[in-house]
C-alpha cells in the first residue's frame, strides 16, 4: 500500500489554491492509501506570527481540513511541532544539504525579494524541513500544487543522498502527486501570479456567497476578443483555468466557443464561475463553523493522529539512527 503525506502552513484560512492544489486530491486518496496530513506550524514561524494567534491559526486549519472531507478514521491528522522526530531528522538532513542548493530555489529567491528585512536561516532551510516532514513517514506520494514541485525535487535528492552516503535504502523517493496528472496552479483574480495567502487575491473556503460573487465579478479582464481565434490575455486564461477546475467540461467548452467566435460576455462567464465555486465551497463553509466549536472532537482527532504519527516517525528514526551510526553505550 502506498503512503501519502501532505501539509499546509498554519497562516490564515485555506483558499481555492490550497483546496484544488493539495486537499481535494488527498481527500480522494485517503480511501486507498495510508495517509498523513499535517499542519506545518514550524514552517509558519519563518514569518514570526504572534504567540497569541498561533494556536487559533492551527485550530482554524484543522477545522478547515476536516470540513473539506479529511476523515480522521482513515487519515492521520497531526500538528508538525507535536512530532519532535521531524526536527531531529531536519538536523540530520541539514548536514547533507549544500548552501548553494538552497539559495537556488525559486521560493527562497521570491521571499528574499518580497521581504529583504527578514531573510532568516529558516527560510533558507525551509525545503529541508519539508523533506524531513515527508521522509520521516517514508511517503511515496505527496499531493501538492505546482509551486511545491521544486521542494519535492530537493526531497528526492536528499532521499537519494542519504541512502547513498549511508549505503542503506531507508527512504523511498517521493513523487509530487495530482490525480489529473499535471500539478495545478490556481491563479489569483488580480490577473497576476498564483492565488496565495500573502498575495491578498484569494477566495477562501470560509467566504460566503456574497463575498465570493463580489470577488469574482471584480476580477480583472480585458476588452474582449477582437477577431475569431485571437489569443487570450493572461487575465482571461486565469479565469478559464479556475473555471476548468470548478465547472464541468461542457461549461468550460461552451465559454471557450463563445470566446473563439467573439460573442463572449465576461459578466456571464464570471456569474457562472462564481456559482460553480460556491457549489464546492459553501457546503464546506457550513461544516467549518460547526467543527471549529467542537472542542471534544478536535481533541480526539489530534490525540489519535499525534499518537499514530509519532509511532510512524519513531520507526523511521530508528532506521535513520542506526544508519548514521548512533549507538547506545
Ligand atoms: P502552503 O500552505 O503554501 O500551501 C499548501 C498547499 O496548497 C498548495 N497551493 C496551491 N496549489 C495550487 N494553486 C495555488 N495557487 C496554490 N497555493 C497553494 C501548495 O502547493 C501546497 O500543496 N511548504 C508547504 C507546506 C508543507 C508541506 C510539507 C507540503 C510543509 N511541509 C510536506 C507537503 C509536504 C506550503 O508552503 O504550503
Tab-separated table of C-alpha atoms and ligand atoms in Angstrom:
chain	number	residue	atom	x	y	z
A	1	UNK	CA	0.000	0.000	0.000
A	2	UNK	CA	1.279	3.482	-0.861
A	3	UNK	CA	1.992	6.049	1.850
A	4	UNK	CA	0.726	9.568	1.151
A	5	UNK	CA	1.605	12.741	3.017
A	6	UNK	CA	0.684	16.363	2.597
A	7	UNK	CA	0.655	19.527	4.656
A	8	UNK	CA	-0.348	23.160	4.786
A	9	UNK	CA	1.213	26.047	6.705
A	10	UNK	CA	-0.847	27.493	9.553
A	11	UNK	CA	-1.020	31.020	8.183
A	12	UNK	CA	-4.549	32.247	7.508
A	13	UNK	CA	-7.540	30.493	6.027
A	14	UNK	CA	-7.449	27.901	3.249
A	15	UNK	CA	-8.128	29.233	-0.238
A	16	UNK	CA	-9.149	27.655	-3.536
A	17	UNK	CA	-5.472	27.080	-4.450
A	18	UNK	CA	-4.892	25.007	-1.305
A	19	UNK	CA	-8.110	23.097	-1.879
A	20	UNK	CA	-7.616	22.216	-5.541
A	21	UNK	CA	-3.799	22.015	-5.359
A	22	UNK	CA	-3.494	19.670	-2.397
A	23	UNK	CA	-6.583	18.901	-0.345
A	24	UNK	CA	-9.011	17.564	-2.912
A	25	UNK	CA	-6.522	15.011	-4.217
A	26	UNK	CA	-5.778	13.998	-0.690
A	27	UNK	CA	-9.389	13.521	0.377
A	28	UNK	CA	-9.810	11.091	-2.510
A	29	UNK	CA	-6.570	9.211	-1.830
A	30	UNK	CA	-7.388	8.594	1.818
A	31	UNK	CA	-9.704	5.757	0.762
A	32	UNK	CA	-6.957	3.777	-0.955
A	33	UNK	CA	-3.652	4.544	0.791
A	34	UNK	CA	-2.091	5.153	4.193
A	35	UNK	CA	-2.455	8.905	4.505
A	36	UNK	CA	-0.831	11.511	6.733
A	37	UNK	CA	-1.982	15.111	6.676
A	38	UNK	CA	-0.436	17.728	8.925
A	39	UNK	CA	-0.385	21.399	9.823
A	40	UNK	CA	3.044	22.941	9.240
A	41	UNK	CA	3.187	25.235	12.264
A	42	UNK	CA	7.013	25.203	12.420
A	43	UNK	CA	7.167	26.367	8.812
A	44	UNK	CA	4.799	29.226	9.641
A	45	UNK	CA	7.340	30.590	12.180
A	46	UNK	CA	9.507	31.943	9.338
A	47	UNK	CA	7.186	34.970	9.288
A	48	UNK	CA	7.079	35.410	13.102
A	49	UNK	CA	3.334	35.131	13.873
A	50	UNK	CA	2.181	36.463	17.271
A	51	UNK	CA	2.125	33.783	20.028
A	52	UNK	CA	-1.442	34.841	20.894
A	53	UNK	CA	-2.666	33.928	17.396
A	54	UNK	CA	-0.571	30.796	16.967
A	55	UNK	CA	-2.900	28.199	18.441
A	56	UNK	CA	-6.056	29.611	16.867
A	57	UNK	CA	-4.358	29.572	13.437
A	58	UNK	CA	-3.676	25.867	13.864
A	59	UNK	CA	-7.242	25.256	15.042
A	60	UNK	CA	-8.648	27.099	12.016
A	61	UNK	CA	-6.649	24.981	9.567
A	62	UNK	CA	-7.564	21.768	11.373
A	63	UNK	CA	-11.277	22.645	11.213
A	64	UNK	CA	-10.962	23.534	7.529
A	65	UNK	CA	-9.179	20.242	6.778
A	66	UNK	CA	-11.887	18.225	8.476
A	67	UNK	CA	-14.669	20.227	6.843
A	68	UNK	CA	-13.071	19.601	3.422
A	69	UNK	CA	-13.529	15.866	3.883
A	70	UNK	CA	-10.447	14.557	5.670
A	71	UNK	CA	-11.643	11.609	7.691
A	72	UNK	CA	-9.700	11.034	10.933
A	73	UNK	CA	-10.727	7.371	10.913
A	74	UNK	CA	-8.957	6.929	7.569
A	75	UNK	CA	-6.176	9.527	7.698
A	76	UNK	CA	-3.696	10.532	10.350
A	77	UNK	CA	-4.024	14.245	11.166
A	78	UNK	CA	-1.433	15.975	13.288
A	79	UNK	CA	0.458	19.166	14.016
A	80	UNK	CA	4.105	19.263	12.890
A	81	UNK	CA	5.516	20.580	16.200
A	82	UNK	CA	3.936	17.675	18.126
A	83	UNK	CA	6.174	15.186	16.333
A	84	UNK	CA	9.704	16.052	17.506
A	85	UNK	CA	11.207	13.290	15.334
A	86	UNK	CA	10.669	15.678	12.402
A	87	UNK	CA	13.036	18.204	13.966
A	88	UNK	CA	15.651	15.541	14.623
A	89	UNK	CA	15.568	14.360	11.013
A	90	UNK	CA	15.704	18.012	9.898
A	91	UNK	CA	19.032	18.439	11.738
A	92	UNK	CA	20.483	15.320	10.153
A	93	UNK	CA	19.330	16.256	6.637
A	94	UNK	CA	20.807	19.745	7.027
A	95	UNK	CA	24.227	18.091	7.185
A	96	UNK	CA	23.633	16.627	3.731
A	97	UNK	CA	22.351	19.811	2.083
A	98	UNK	CA	24.576	22.416	0.443
A	99	UNK	CA	24.004	26.126	0.846
A	100	UNK	CA	24.113	26.710	-2.911
A	101	UNK	CA	21.343	24.153	-3.491
A	102	UNK	CA	19.046	26.067	-1.131
A	103	UNK	CA	19.972	29.536	-2.389
A	104	UNK	CA	18.948	28.488	-5.894
A	105	UNK	CA	15.331	27.580	-5.009
A	106	UNK	CA	12.714	29.853	-6.557
A	107	UNK	CA	10.701	30.114	-3.313
A	108	UNK	CA	13.755	31.371	-1.387
A	109	UNK	CA	14.581	33.942	-4.057
A	110	UNK	CA	10.936	35.139	-4.020
A	111	UNK	CA	10.919	35.538	-0.245
A	112	UNK	CA	14.197	37.483	-0.304
A	113	UNK	CA	12.739	39.798	-2.938
A	114	UNK	CA	9.420	40.254	-1.088
A	115	UNK	CA	10.873	40.691	2.382
A	116	UNK	CA	14.558	41.677	2.376
A	117	UNK	CA	14.493	42.580	6.109
A	118	UNK	CA	13.600	39.031	7.178
A	119	UNK	CA	15.929	36.642	5.359
A	120	UNK	CA	16.264	34.197	8.258
A	121	UNK	CA	18.020	30.814	8.110
A	122	UNK	CA	14.635	29.101	8.497
A	123	UNK	CA	13.621	30.470	5.107
A	124	UNK	CA	16.787	29.114	3.526
A	125	UNK	CA	16.369	25.661	5.071
A	126	UNK	CA	12.573	25.603	4.548
A	127	UNK	CA	12.849	22.834	1.896
A	128	UNK	CA	14.977	20.692	4.242
A	129	UNK	CA	12.297	20.817	6.938
A	130	UNK	CA	9.771	19.919	4.276
A	131	UNK	CA	11.935	16.962	3.229
A	132	UNK	CA	12.043	15.850	6.883
A	133	UNK	CA	8.213	16.035	7.043
A	134	UNK	CA	7.922	13.760	4.048
A	135	UNK	CA	10.795	11.357	4.654
A	136	UNK	CA	10.045	10.753	8.333
A	137	UNK	CA	6.939	8.845	7.178
A	138	UNK	CA	8.729	7.381	4.158
A	139	UNK	CA	5.954	8.756	1.935
A	140	UNK	CA	5.622	7.673	-1.720
A	141	UNK	CA	3.192	10.354	-2.917
A	142	UNK	CA	2.833	13.988	-1.902
A	143	UNK	CA	-0.299	15.822	-3.138
A	144	UNK	CA	0.812	19.429	-3.693
A	145	UNK	CA	0.323	22.308	-6.090
A	146	UNK	CA	2.769	23.290	-8.809
A	147	UNK	CA	4.569	25.788	-6.529
A	148	UNK	CA	5.955	22.924	-4.420
A	149	UNK	CA	7.458	20.953	-7.312
A	150	UNK	CA	10.996	22.200	-6.712
A	151	UNK	CA	10.771	21.365	-2.994
A	152	UNK	CA	9.837	17.817	-3.933
A	153	UNK	CA	12.908	17.643	-6.180
A	154	UNK	CA	15.074	18.586	-3.180
A	155	UNK	CA	13.328	15.929	-1.081
A	156	UNK	CA	14.111	13.321	-3.715
A	157	UNK	CA	17.713	14.473	-3.900
A	158	UNK	CA	18.117	14.221	-0.108
A	159	UNK	CA	16.493	10.768	-0.013
A	160	UNK	CA	18.931	9.537	-2.677
A	161	UNK	CA	21.893	11.208	-0.997
A	162	UNK	CA	21.091	9.779	2.441
A	163	UNK	CA	20.631	6.260	1.050
A	164	UNK	CA	23.912	6.545	-0.867
A	165	UNK	CA	26.070	8.042	1.896
A	166	UNK	CA	24.849	5.574	4.491
A	167	UNK	CA	24.637	2.768	1.990
A	168	UNK	CA	21.165	1.588	3.012
A	169	UNK	CA	17.775	2.176	1.324
A	170	UNK	CA	15.959	3.849	4.228
A	171	UNK	CA	13.962	6.313	2.119
A	172	UNK	CA	11.808	5.879	-0.995
A	173	UNK	CA	11.957	8.773	-3.486
A	174	UNK	CA	8.596	10.544	-3.094
A	175	UNK	CA	6.673	11.963	-6.032
A	176	UNK	CA	4.558	15.111	-6.209
A	177	UNK	CA	1.053	13.863	-6.897
A	178	UNK	CA	-2.077	15.039	-8.666
A	179	UNK	CA	-4.970	12.914	-9.913
A	180	UNK	CA	-5.205	14.861	-13.133
A	181	UNK	CA	-1.555	14.125	-13.920
A	182	UNK	CA	-0.169	17.651	-14.020
A	183	UNK	CA	0.234	19.638	-10.820
A	184	UNK	CA	-2.133	22.606	-10.733
A	185	UNK	CA	-1.518	26.276	-10.159
A	186	UNK	CA	-4.682	28.196	-9.317
A	187	UNK	CA	-4.158	31.831	-10.364
A	188	UNK	CA	-5.245	34.877	-8.387
A	189	UNK	CA	-8.170	37.003	-9.555
A	190	UNK	CA	-5.977	40.065	-9.959
A	191	UNK	CA	-4.519	38.901	-13.265
A	192	UNK	CA	-1.062	38.336	-11.798
A	193	UNK	CA	0.548	35.213	-10.336
A	194	UNK	CA	-0.839	32.401	-8.185
A	195	UNK	CA	-3.611	32.638	-5.640
A	196	UNK	CA	-1.878	32.877	-2.271
A	197	UNK	CA	-2.388	33.704	1.379
A	198	UNK	CA	0.122	36.539	1.360
A	199	UNK	CA	-0.952	37.894	-2.034
A	200	UNK	CA	-4.421	39.006	-0.817
A	201	UNK	CA	-6.020	37.744	-4.047
A	202	UNK	CA	-7.738	34.653	-2.727
A	203	UNK	CA	-11.174	33.119	-2.481
A	204	UNK	CA	-11.352	31.369	0.865
A	205	UNK	CA	-13.293	28.310	1.935
A	206	UNK	CA	-14.872	30.466	4.675
A	207	UNK	CA	-16.105	33.150	2.243
A	208	UNK	CA	-19.893	33.457	1.923
A	209	UNK	CA	-21.762	33.559	-1.389
A	210	UNK	CA	-21.944	37.345	-1.493
A	211	UNK	CA	-18.209	37.742	-0.891
A	212	UNK	CA	-17.302	35.132	-3.495
A	213	UNK	CA	-19.592	36.709	-6.101
A	214	UNK	CA	-18.191	40.159	-5.378
A	215	UNK	CA	-14.589	38.961	-5.666
A	216	UNK	CA	-15.216	37.123	-8.939
A	217	UNK	CA	-17.219	39.974	-10.508
A	218	UNK	CA	-14.294	42.294	-9.719
A	219	UNK	CA	-11.696	40.021	-11.354
A	220	UNK	CA	-9.527	41.768	-13.930
A	221	UNK	CA	-10.484	41.162	-17.598
A	222	UNK	CA	-9.634	42.750	-20.966
A	223	UNK	CA	-11.666	44.477	-23.656
A	224	UNK	CA	-12.710	41.154	-25.235
A	225	UNK	CA	-11.616	39.154	-28.313
A	226	UNK	CA	-11.442	41.345	-31.434
A	227	UNK	CA	-11.219	38.668	-34.131
A	228	UNK	CA	-12.205	34.971	-34.068
A	229	UNK	CA	-9.437	32.871	-32.557
A	230	UNK	CA	-7.443	35.858	-31.235
A	231	UNK	CA	-5.091	34.844	-28.391
A	232	UNK	CA	-6.278	35.175	-24.780
A	233	UNK	CA	-4.749	37.664	-22.365
A	234	UNK	CA	-3.313	36.251	-19.129
A	235	UNK	CA	-6.317	37.584	-17.147
A	236	UNK	CA	-8.760	35.583	-19.278
A	237	UNK	CA	-6.558	32.476	-19.277
A	238	UNK	CA	-6.699	32.717	-15.468
A	239	UNK	CA	-10.500	32.812	-15.391
A	240	UNK	CA	-10.638	29.774	-17.689
A	241	UNK	CA	-8.093	27.934	-15.521
A	242	UNK	CA	-10.306	28.335	-12.454
A	243	UNK	CA	-13.423	27.513	-14.477
A	244	UNK	CA	-11.834	24.282	-15.681
A	245	UNK	CA	-11.332	23.032	-12.104
A	246	UNK	CA	-14.673	24.102	-10.621
A	247	UNK	CA	-17.065	23.559	-13.554
A	248	UNK	CA	-17.926	20.599	-15.742
A	249	UNK	CA	-16.091	20.232	-19.095
A	250	UNK	CA	-19.199	21.199	-21.130
A	251	UNK	CA	-19.465	24.544	-19.366
A	252	UNK	CA	-15.811	25.345	-19.997
A	253	UNK	CA	-16.169	24.285	-23.667
A	254	UNK	CA	-19.307	26.459	-24.050
A	255	UNK	CA	-17.496	29.623	-22.885
A	256	UNK	CA	-14.367	28.770	-24.919
A	257	UNK	CA	-16.545	28.564	-28.051
A	258	UNK	CA	-18.100	31.897	-27.192
A	259	UNK	CA	-14.634	33.391	-26.757
A	260	UNK	CA	-13.449	31.952	-30.056
A	261	UNK	CA	-16.399	33.345	-32.017
A	262	UNK	CA	-16.199	36.696	-30.194
A	263	UNK	CA	-19.681	36.520	-28.621
A	264	UNK	CA	-18.478	36.061	-25.053
A	265	UNK	CA	-19.763	38.357	-22.296
A	266	UNK	CA	-17.316	38.302	-19.443
A	267	UNK	CA	-20.122	39.160	-16.987
A	268	UNK	CA	-21.868	35.867	-17.853
A	269	UNK	CA	-18.625	33.929	-17.571
A	270	UNK	CA	-17.996	35.426	-14.125
A	271	UNK	CA	-21.542	34.716	-12.906
A	272	UNK	CA	-21.129	31.072	-13.900
A	273	UNK	CA	-17.687	30.925	-12.313
A	274	UNK	CA	-18.928	32.375	-9.005
A	275	UNK	CA	-21.881	29.945	-8.912
A	276	UNK	CA	-19.642	26.943	-9.593
A	277	UNK	CA	-17.074	27.986	-6.972
A	278	UNK	CA	-19.932	28.293	-4.439
A	279	UNK	CA	-21.098	24.745	-5.245
A	280	UNK	CA	-17.754	23.446	-4.000
A	281	UNK	CA	-17.085	25.787	-1.106
A	282	UNK	CA	-20.423	26.637	0.569
A	283	UNK	CA	-21.077	23.135	1.955
A	284	UNK	CA	-17.510	23.171	3.346
A	285	UNK	CA	-18.035	26.602	4.888
A	286	UNK	CA	-21.072	25.351	6.822
A	287	UNK	CA	-19.134	22.437	8.275
A	288	UNK	CA	-16.123	24.601	9.242
A	289	UNK	CA	-18.198	26.634	11.706
A	290	UNK	CA	-19.612	23.549	13.426
A	291	UNK	CA	-16.273	21.753	13.681
A	292	UNK	CA	-14.339	24.817	14.886
A	293	UNK	CA	-16.507	24.974	18.009
A	294	UNK	CA	-16.417	21.248	18.771
A	295	UNK	CA	-13.605	21.035	21.357
A	296	UNK	CA	-14.161	17.347	22.147
A	297	UNK	CA	-13.980	16.282	18.517
A	298	UNK	CA	-10.860	18.351	17.722
A	299	UNK	CA	-9.078	16.994	20.794
A	300	UNK	CA	-9.986	13.424	19.826
A	301	UNK	CA	-8.734	13.902	16.244
A	302	UNK	CA	-5.411	15.405	17.287
A	303	UNK	CA	-4.661	12.960	20.098
A	304	UNK	CA	-5.336	9.997	17.835
A	305	UNK	CA	-3.359	11.498	14.941
A	306	UNK	CA	-0.375	12.524	17.059
A	307	UNK	CA	-0.008	9.030	18.512
A	308	UNK	CA	-0.151	7.464	15.029
A	309	UNK	CA	2.245	9.984	13.500
A	310	UNK	CA	4.781	9.584	16.303
A	311	UNK	CA	4.721	5.793	16.019
A	312	UNK	CA	5.415	6.033	12.280
A	313	UNK	CA	8.138	8.672	12.729
A	314	UNK	CA	9.818	6.740	15.549
A	315	UNK	CA	10.027	3.607	13.404
A	316	UNK	CA	11.791	5.606	10.673
A	317	UNK	CA	14.126	7.326	13.116
A	318	UNK	CA	15.265	4.006	14.487
A	319	UNK	CA	16.456	3.053	10.988
A	320	UNK	CA	17.956	6.512	10.453
A	321	UNK	CA	19.885	6.475	13.736
A	322	UNK	CA	21.251	3.015	13.013
A	323	UNK	CA	22.279	4.083	9.517
A	324	UNK	CA	24.052	7.218	10.782
A	325	UNK	CA	25.899	5.229	13.436
A	326	UNK	CA	24.302	6.353	16.711
A	327	UNK	CA	24.703	3.577	19.302
A	328	UNK	CA	23.811	3.158	22.968
A	329	UNK	CA	26.685	2.799	25.463
B	1	LIG	P1	1.132	26.213	1.632
B	1	LIG	O1	0.487	26.367	2.957
B	1	LIG	O2	1.714	27.402	0.978
B	1	LIG	O3	0.151	25.568	0.624
B	1	LIG	C1	-0.459	24.337	0.933
B	1	LIG	C2	-0.734	23.534	-0.315
B	1	LIG	O4	-1.550	24.284	-1.206
B	1	LIG	C3	-0.922	24.342	-2.477
B	1	LIG	N1	-1.189	25.647	-3.094
B	1	LIG	C4	-1.614	25.785	-4.348
B	1	LIG	N2	-1.904	24.888	-5.300
B	1	LIG	C5	-2.352	25.372	-6.476
B	1	LIG	N3	-2.532	26.686	-6.746
B	1	LIG	C6	-2.260	27.623	-5.809
B	1	LIG	N4	-2.463	28.896	-6.075
B	1	LIG	C7	-1.770	27.202	-4.544
B	1	LIG	N5	-1.398	27.839	-3.405
B	1	LIG	C8	-1.036	26.874	-2.530
B	1	LIG	C9	0.564	24.176	-2.208
B	1	LIG	O5	1.225	23.699	-3.354
B	1	LIG	C10	0.544	23.178	-1.083
B	1	LIG	O6	0.424	21.876	-1.596
B	1	LIG	N6	5.533	24.058	2.017
B	1	LIG	C11	4.133	23.763	2.044
B	1	LIG	C12	3.669	23.136	3.347
B	1	LIG	C13	4.428	21.904	3.680
B	1	LIG	C14	4.311	20.645	3.028
B	1	LIG	C15	5.247	19.787	3.680
B	1	LIG	C16	3.526	20.171	1.979
B	1	LIG	C17	5.360	21.785	4.657
B	1	LIG	N7	5.849	20.511	4.643
B	1	LIG	C18	5.385	18.464	3.294
B	1	LIG	C19	3.685	18.832	1.605
B	1	LIG	C20	4.607	18.005	2.244
B	1	LIG	C21	3.425	25.083	1.832
B	1	LIG	O7	4.010	26.126	1.827
B	1	LIG	O8	2.162	25.012	1.727
